[in-house]
Amino acid sequence: MMGPDSPGVNKGAMTSEDYIPAALRRLWRMPESSRLGRPAALDVDLIVAAAVEIADRDGLGGVTIPKVAKSLGFTGMSLYRHVGSKDELLTLMADAASGTPPDLDTDDWREGLRDWAFALRAVSWRRPWLTRVPASGPPSGPNQIAWMEAGLAILARTRLDWAHKVGILTLINGYVVQWVRQYSELAEGRAAEGRGQADAERDYGRALVRLVDPGRFPETARLFASALFETLPSDTPDATIADADFSLGLELILDGVAVRVERS
């Protein structure tokens, strides 16, 4: 196999694009080599837009190459001239659907990270299917890099090193993804039963307090015997409860970050 230093390779003819995989070139919409003839009737942007529309309507499971192709009036093989695989299409969709972060300019790193996390949650809350896209690697698309840049800019006000900064953003992003995924699943279950979150939590506590044996599960029995599941009025909006639940976990993470920031 010949590399850039192999005999016979014209190094002067090589460019930075020679080291960028085709999938990444498509993700960043780098122009392909010019082709003779009429402009293509199909391109990456059209394919991704159609796939996102299907995911918004039918969920991630509804996205298939044949279905996307049919919605555009093409064959599946036509799509493969622009998208290398189903996995690549999912990566393209996730980056496009993530959009760009809002302006998070603040001198307070904690406030900034809090806003960053809530902004991320808002994106996934609108499109829960985003939390189902397999993570095939670190952030690599332009929109995902924009979110990373926003987070790093917030942490630039600390003395943390790069490893800690990346670790913090990864941790918060993971928390957002897991929280939205779990909340969406529970919300679907409550919707099927026609109940709000306050009523569901109250009924859950009342049922489990009768089932949990204090001799076997002493601490859990004390939990269900407490007033925790009875404190919210039935008319409490689900969104209000969701914000409080999300904030609780997020603040615990930020408390840990604060300790590391102080040590640095």
CSV table of N, CA and C in Angstrom, one decimal, residues 8 10 14-16 26 29-30 66 82-83 85 94 119 144 152 173 189 194 205 219 238 240 256:
chain,number,residue,atom,x,y,z
A,8,GLY,N,7.4,7.4,-5.7
A,8,GLY,CA,6.5,7.5,-6.9
A,8,GLY,C,5.3,8.4,-6.6
A,10,ASN,N,3.5,11.8,-6.0
A,10,ASN,CA,3.7,13.2,-6.2
A,10,ASN,C,3.1,14.0,-5.1
A,14,MET,N,-0.7,16.4,-3.8
A,14,MET,CA,-1.7,16.1,-2.8
A,14,MET,C,-2.1,17.3,-2.0
A,15,THR,N,-3.4,17.3,-1.6
A,15,THR,CA,-3.9,18.4,-0.9
A,15,THR,C,-4.5,17.9,0.4
A,16,SER,N,-4.9,18.8,1.3
A,16,SER,CA,-5.5,18.4,2.6
A,16,SER,C,-6.7,17.5,2.4
A,26,ARG,N,-18.6,14.8,2.8
A,26,ARG,CA,-20.1,15.0,2.5
A,26,ARG,C,-20.7,15.7,3.8
A,29,ARG,N,-20.1,19.2,3.5
A,29,ARG,CA,-20.6,19.6,2.2
A,29,ARG,C,-19.4,20.2,1.4
A,30,MET,N,-18.3,19.5,1.4
A,30,MET,CA,-17.2,19.9,0.6
A,30,MET,C,-17.5,19.5,-0.9
A,66,PRO,N,-34.8,3.0,1.2
A,66,PRO,CA,-35.9,2.9,0.1
A,66,PRO,C,-37.0,3.9,0.4
A,82,HIS,N,-24.8,9.5,-3.4
A,82,HIS,CA,-24.6,10.7,-2.6
A,82,HIS,C,-24.4,10.4,-1.1
A,83,VAL,N,-24.9,9.3,-0.6
A,83,VAL,CA,-24.7,8.9,0.8
A,83,VAL,C,-24.2,7.5,0.8
A,85,SER,N,-23.9,5.1,3.1
A,85,SER,CA,-24.6,4.0,3.8
A,85,SER,C,-25.7,4.5,4.7
A,94,ALA,N,-28.4,13.6,12.0
A,94,ALA,CA,-28.2,14.1,13.4
A,94,ALA,C,-27.5,15.5,13.4
A,119,ALA,N,-30.4,24.2,26.4
A,119,ALA,CA,-30.5,24.4,24.9
A,119,ALA,C,-30.4,23.1,24.2
A,144,GLN,N,-22.5,20.0,15.1
A,144,GLN,CA,-22.0,19.4,16.3
A,144,GLN,C,-20.8,20.1,16.8
A,152,LEU,N,-17.0,24.9,24.9
A,152,LEU,CA,-15.6,25.2,25.2
A,152,LEU,C,-15.4,26.7,25.4
A,173,ASN,N,-23.6,16.2,27.9
A,173,ASN,CA,-24.3,15.8,26.7
A,173,ASN,C,-24.9,14.4,27.0
A,189,GLY,N,-45.9,6.4,27.8
A,189,GLY,CA,-46.6,5.5,28.6
A,189,GLY,C,-47.8,6.3,29.4
A,194,GLY,N,-53.6,8.2,29.7
A,194,GLY,CA,-54.3,9.5,29.9
A,194,GLY,C,-54.1,10.1,31.2
A,205,GLY,N,-46.3,6.0,43.9
A,205,GLY,CA,-45.9,5.9,45.3
A,205,GLY,C,-46.9,5.2,46.2
A,219,GLU,N,-34.8,1.0,53.3
A,219,GLU,CA,-34.6,2.4,52.9
A,219,GLU,C,-35.6,2.7,51.8
A,238,ASP,N,-46.8,19.1,33.3
A,238,ASP,CA,-45.7,18.2,33.1
A,238,ASP,C,-44.4,18.9,32.8
A,240,THR,N,-43.3,21.7,33.9
A,240,THR,CA,-42.8,22.3,35.2
A,240,THR,C,-42.1,21.2,36.0
A,256,GLY,N,-20.2,19.0,40.9
A,256,GLY,CA,-18.9,18.2,40.8
A,256,GLY,C,-17.9,19.0,39.9
